[in-house]
Short mmCIF file of C-alpha atoms and ligand atoms in Angstrom, two decimals:
data_model
loop_
_atom_site.label_atom_id
_atom_site.label_comp_id
_atom_site.label_asym_id
_atom_site.label_seq_id
_atom_site.Cartn_x
_atom_site.Cartn_y
_atom_site.Cartn_z
CA UNK A 688 17.08 38.57 71.84
CA UNK A 689 15.55 40.43 68.89
CA UNK A 690 17.39 42.82 66.61
CA UNK A 691 15.64 45.24 64.33
CA UNK A 692 18.22 46.16 61.74
CA UNK A 693 17.39 49.18 59.59
CA UNK A 694 13.87 48.02 58.82
CA UNK A 695 11.99 49.62 55.99
CA UNK A 696 8.47 48.71 54.99
CA UNK A 697 6.40 50.02 52.12
CA UNK A 698 2.92 49.18 50.95
CA UNK A 699 2.94 50.00 47.25
CA UNK A 700 4.27 53.53 46.95
CA UNK A 701 3.64 54.33 50.61
CA UNK A 702 6.69 54.15 52.84
CA UNK A 703 5.43 53.21 56.29
CA UNK A 704 8.64 52.31 58.16
CA UNK A 705 11.67 54.38 57.29
CA UNK A 706 14.69 52.78 58.91
CA UNK A 707 14.06 51.31 62.33
CA UNK A 708 17.05 50.02 64.28
CA UNK A 709 16.60 48.80 67.84
CA UNK A 710 17.20 45.85 70.14
CA UNK A 711 14.79 43.95 72.36
CA UNK A 712 16.50 42.25 75.31
CA UNK A 713 15.23 39.40 77.41
CA UNK A 714 13.18 40.77 80.30
CA UNK A 715 12.37 44.04 78.57
CA UNK A 716 9.02 45.76 79.00
CA UNK A 717 8.83 48.05 76.00
CA UNK A 718 5.89 50.29 75.24
CA UNK A 719 5.47 51.80 71.80
CA UNK A 720 3.33 54.88 71.47
CA UNK A 721 2.83 57.50 68.78
CA UNK A 722 0.13 58.97 66.61
CA UNK A 723 -2.28 56.83 64.66
CA UNK A 724 -0.69 55.90 61.34
CA UNK A 725 2.89 56.22 62.65
CA UNK A 726 3.55 52.56 61.79
CA UNK A 727 3.29 50.93 65.22
CA UNK A 728 1.14 47.97 64.18
CA UNK A 729 3.21 47.46 61.05
CA UNK A 730 6.35 47.23 63.19
CA UNK A 731 4.74 44.78 65.61
CA UNK A 732 3.62 42.60 62.71
CA UNK A 733 7.19 42.50 61.39
CA UNK A 734 8.57 41.54 64.81
CA UNK A 735 6.01 38.71 64.91
CA UNK A 736 6.94 37.58 61.41
CA UNK A 737 3.36 38.14 60.26
CA UNK A 738 4.70 40.20 57.38
CA UNK A 739 8.15 40.71 55.89
CA UNK A 740 10.33 43.79 55.64
CA UNK A 741 10.85 45.62 52.34
CA UNK A 742 14.50 45.97 53.37
CA UNK A 743 16.47 45.42 56.55
CA UNK A 744 16.12 42.47 58.90
CA UNK A 745 14.39 41.23 62.01
CA UNK A 746 16.64 38.72 63.78
CA UNK A 747 15.39 36.46 66.54
CA UNK A 748 18.18 34.96 68.63
CA UNK A 749 20.51 35.83 65.77
CA UNK A 750 18.43 34.19 63.07
CA UNK A 751 16.91 36.40 60.36
CA UNK A 752 13.17 35.70 60.19
CA UNK A 753 13.26 36.09 56.42
CA UNK A 754 15.38 32.92 56.14
CA UNK A 755 12.46 30.87 57.46
CA UNK A 756 9.83 29.51 55.10
CA UNK A 757 6.27 30.59 55.74
CA UNK A 758 5.53 27.27 57.41
CA UNK A 759 8.64 27.46 59.60
CA UNK A 760 7.72 31.00 60.56
CA UNK A 761 4.21 29.96 61.57
CA UNK A 762 5.61 27.16 63.73
CA UNK A 763 8.21 29.50 65.24
CA UNK A 764 5.53 32.07 66.05
CA UNK A 765 3.23 29.54 67.64
CA UNK A 766 6.04 28.27 69.88
CA UNK A 767 7.95 31.44 70.70
CA UNK A 768 5.66 34.45 70.31
CA UNK A 769 2.51 35.34 72.23
CA UNK A 770 0.18 37.72 70.42
CA UNK A 771 -2.60 39.84 71.86
CA UNK A 772 -4.66 42.28 69.81
CA UNK A 773 -7.25 44.91 70.58
CA UNK A 774 -10.00 42.45 69.72
CA UNK A 775 -9.50 39.16 71.46
CA UNK A 776 -10.22 36.86 68.47
CA UNK A 777 -11.34 34.04 70.74
CA UNK A 778 -13.10 31.20 68.96
CA UNK A 779 -16.80 31.54 69.79
CA UNK A 780 -17.52 27.82 69.82
CA UNK A 781 -14.77 26.99 72.34
CA UNK A 782 -14.78 27.44 76.10
CA UNK A 783 -12.27 29.73 77.78
CA UNK A 784 -10.16 26.71 78.72
CA UNK A 785 -10.21 25.27 75.20
CA UNK A 786 -9.45 28.67 73.67
CA UNK A 787 -6.43 28.90 75.96
CA UNK A 788 -5.20 25.48 74.81
CA UNK A 789 -5.45 26.12 71.05
CA UNK A 790 -1.71 27.00 70.64
CA UNK A 791 -0.82 23.72 72.42
CA UNK A 792 -2.88 21.73 69.92
CA UNK A 793 -1.11 23.40 67.01
CA UNK A 794 2.38 23.17 68.47
CA UNK A 795 4.51 20.31 69.69
CA UNK A 796 4.20 20.84 73.45
CA UNK A 797 1.04 18.93 74.17
CA UNK A 798 1.80 17.53 77.61
CA UNK A 799 0.07 18.96 80.66
CA UNK A 800 -1.81 21.39 78.45
CA UNK A 801 -4.95 21.60 80.53
CA UNK A 802 -2.98 22.02 83.76
CA UNK A 803 -0.96 24.84 82.23
CA UNK A 804 -4.06 26.50 80.77
CA UNK A 805 -5.94 26.22 84.07
CA UNK A 806 -3.00 27.68 85.99
CA UNK A 807 -2.87 30.65 83.62
CA UNK A 808 -6.60 31.30 83.85
CA UNK A 809 -6.18 31.19 87.63
CA UNK A 810 -3.22 33.58 87.51
CA UNK A 811 -5.22 35.99 85.34
CA UNK A 812 -8.24 35.84 87.63
CA UNK A 813 -10.63 34.11 85.24
CA UNK A 814 -10.45 30.50 86.43
CA UNK A 815 -14.14 30.70 87.33
CA UNK A 816 -14.85 31.27 83.62
CA UNK A 817 -12.99 28.15 82.37
CA UNK A 818 -16.05 26.43 80.99
CA UNK A 819 -17.75 29.60 79.74
CA UNK A 820 -17.90 30.59 76.10
CA UNK A 821 -16.62 33.98 74.92
CA UNK A 822 -20.14 35.43 74.57
CA UNK A 823 -20.78 34.58 78.24
CA UNK A 824 -17.85 36.70 79.44
CA UNK A 825 -17.25 40.42 79.78
CA UNK A 826 -14.79 42.20 77.48
CA UNK A 827 -12.20 42.31 80.24
CA UNK A 828 -12.56 38.59 80.93
CA UNK A 829 -12.31 37.78 77.23
CA UNK A 830 -9.12 39.79 76.95
CA UNK A 831 -7.62 37.99 79.95
CA UNK A 832 -8.40 34.66 78.31
CA UNK A 833 -6.70 35.96 75.15
CA UNK A 834 -3.63 36.79 77.26
CA UNK A 835 -3.70 33.31 78.81
CA UNK A 836 -3.84 31.82 75.32
CA UNK A 837 -0.90 33.99 74.26
CA UNK A 838 1.14 32.70 77.21
CA UNK A 839 0.24 29.02 77.10
CA UNK A 840 3.33 27.96 75.14
CA UNK A 841 5.61 30.00 77.42
CA UNK A 842 6.61 32.36 74.62
CA UNK A 843 9.97 34.10 74.60
CA UNK A 844 8.12 37.34 73.91
CA UNK A 845 4.61 38.67 74.37
CA UNK A 846 3.56 41.17 71.71
CA UNK A 847 0.40 43.18 72.28
CA UNK A 848 -1.23 45.73 70.00
CA UNK A 849 -3.57 48.09 71.86
CA UNK A 850 -4.59 45.29 74.27
CA UNK A 851 -6.77 47.60 76.34
CA UNK A 852 -8.03 49.78 73.50
CA UNK A 853 -11.45 48.20 73.65
CA UNK A 854 -11.84 48.03 77.45
CA UNK A 855 -13.37 50.36 80.02
CA UNK A 856 -10.92 51.96 82.43
CA UNK A 857 -11.39 49.46 85.27
CA UNK A 858 -10.78 46.47 83.02
CA UNK A 859 -7.93 48.27 81.30
CA UNK A 860 -6.30 48.91 84.67
CA UNK A 861 -6.62 45.22 85.55
CA UNK A 862 -4.93 44.20 82.31
CA UNK A 863 -2.16 46.78 82.87
CA UNK A 864 -1.55 45.25 86.28
CA UNK A 865 -1.39 41.78 84.73
CA UNK A 866 1.21 42.86 82.19
CA UNK A 867 3.29 44.56 84.87
CA UNK A 868 3.21 41.45 87.08
CA UNK A 869 4.07 39.16 84.18
CA UNK A 870 7.15 41.24 83.52
CA UNK A 871 8.24 41.95 87.07
CA UNK A 872 7.51 38.62 88.70
CA UNK A 873 7.85 36.20 85.82
CA UNK A 874 10.45 38.00 83.73
CA UNK A 875 8.17 37.88 80.70
CA UNK A 876 9.58 39.94 77.84
CA UNK A 877 6.80 42.24 76.61
CA UNK A 878 6.41 44.70 73.78
CA UNK A 879 3.12 46.55 73.81
CA UNK A 880 1.75 49.15 71.42
CA UNK A 881 -0.61 51.50 73.18
CA UNK A 882 -2.36 54.85 73.10
CA UNK A 883 -3.09 54.53 76.79
CA UNK A 884 -0.88 56.88 78.80
CA UNK A 885 -1.08 54.77 81.95
CA UNK A 886 0.08 51.66 80.10
CA UNK A 887 2.74 53.57 78.16
CA UNK A 888 4.04 54.82 81.51
CA UNK A 889 4.58 51.27 82.75
CA UNK A 890 7.23 50.57 80.12
CA UNK A 891 10.78 50.24 81.38
CA UNK A 892 11.71 51.36 77.88
CA UNK A 893 9.36 53.72 76.12
CA UNK A 894 9.61 53.92 72.39
CA UNK A 895 7.85 56.68 70.52
CA UNK A 896 7.17 56.38 66.82
CA UNK A 897 6.62 59.26 64.50
CA UNK A 898 6.11 59.01 60.79
CA UNK A 899 7.74 55.61 60.41
CA UNK A 900 10.72 56.27 62.65
CA UNK A 901 11.64 55.77 66.28
CA UNK A 902 12.30 59.03 68.06
CA UNK A 903 15.43 59.18 70.21
CA UNK A 904 14.61 57.78 73.63
N1 ADP B 1119 -1.63 46.15 54.63
C1 ADP B 1119 -1.54 47.46 54.35
N2 ADP B 1119 -1.67 47.92 53.10
C2 ADP B 1119 -1.55 49.23 52.82
N3 ADP B 1119 -1.27 50.19 53.73
C3 ADP B 1119 -1.13 49.79 54.98
C4 ADP B 1119 -1.25 48.42 55.38
N4 ADP B 1119 -1.04 48.34 56.72
C5 ADP B 1119 -0.81 49.59 57.14
N5 ADP B 1119 -0.86 50.46 56.11
C6 ADP B 1119 -0.64 51.91 56.20
O1 ADP B 1119 0.53 52.11 56.94
C7 ADP B 1119 0.41 53.25 57.79
C8 ADP B 1119 0.74 52.86 59.21
O2 ADP B 1119 -0.22 51.96 59.69
P1 ADP B 1119 -0.13 51.27 61.11
O3 ADP B 1119 1.15 50.52 61.21
O4 ADP B 1119 -1.37 50.50 61.28
O5 ADP B 1119 -0.09 52.53 62.07
P2 ADP B 1119 -0.41 52.64 63.63
O6 ADP B 1119 -0.54 51.27 64.18
O7 ADP B 1119 0.74 53.41 64.20
O8 ADP B 1119 -1.67 53.43 63.74
C9 ADP B 1119 -1.01 53.78 57.60
O9 ADP B 1119 -0.96 54.86 56.72
C10 ADP B 1119 -1.72 52.60 56.99
O10 ADP B 1119 -2.76 53.03 56.17
MG1 MG B 1120 -2.10 50.29 65.06
#
């Protein structure tokens, strides 16, 4: 589904990614671990088309992302990619339900938005928080709402960068379980960057990055 073809990325003189070649298949659950500064977030950003490669290509369903204009890439991402970060980035003035629906408002799939959002909040165990605002929810609940938002457009791939890095162990375990279920029972393709050994261990494919390269698996 996604091909990473000899990706290099530099910021100024600093080479951060030094030739990454790999494939992400439909249904994969890939965890990416490695020391801080190894280039994990940079790689995830390139897969999401949030930044472009210095050389090499990211291809999504055969199409190089760098052939899309910025606007096309933003639309593509909103429709096809779910993103979850360490900090949930929920909008403080919107309820959990409205936060979950934001990608529907931006994109073209507007029908049945509230039903879909409610079903996701239910699936993630936070339906009872639908009308609450982010500051009325715990960190774990906020992160589950962020996951619901990431899934609302039925993305081809869910990309998460340290999604449990800011959670206590009980909430982290709950989010790990959610990711596992999404993959196993719903076939959701997932790529997750994590320091957490438990989460890294859940990956069906475990990538390890070191100094801008993928180690042999
Ligand atoms: N936008 C940027 N500008 C300059 N340097 C950056 C930028 N983003 C990341 N880097 C550098 O790239 C290296 C890898 O960063 P990152 O991908 O965030 O690593 P990781 O997620 O594995 O901890 C770090 O040395 C970081 O300082
Ligand atoms: Mg990082």
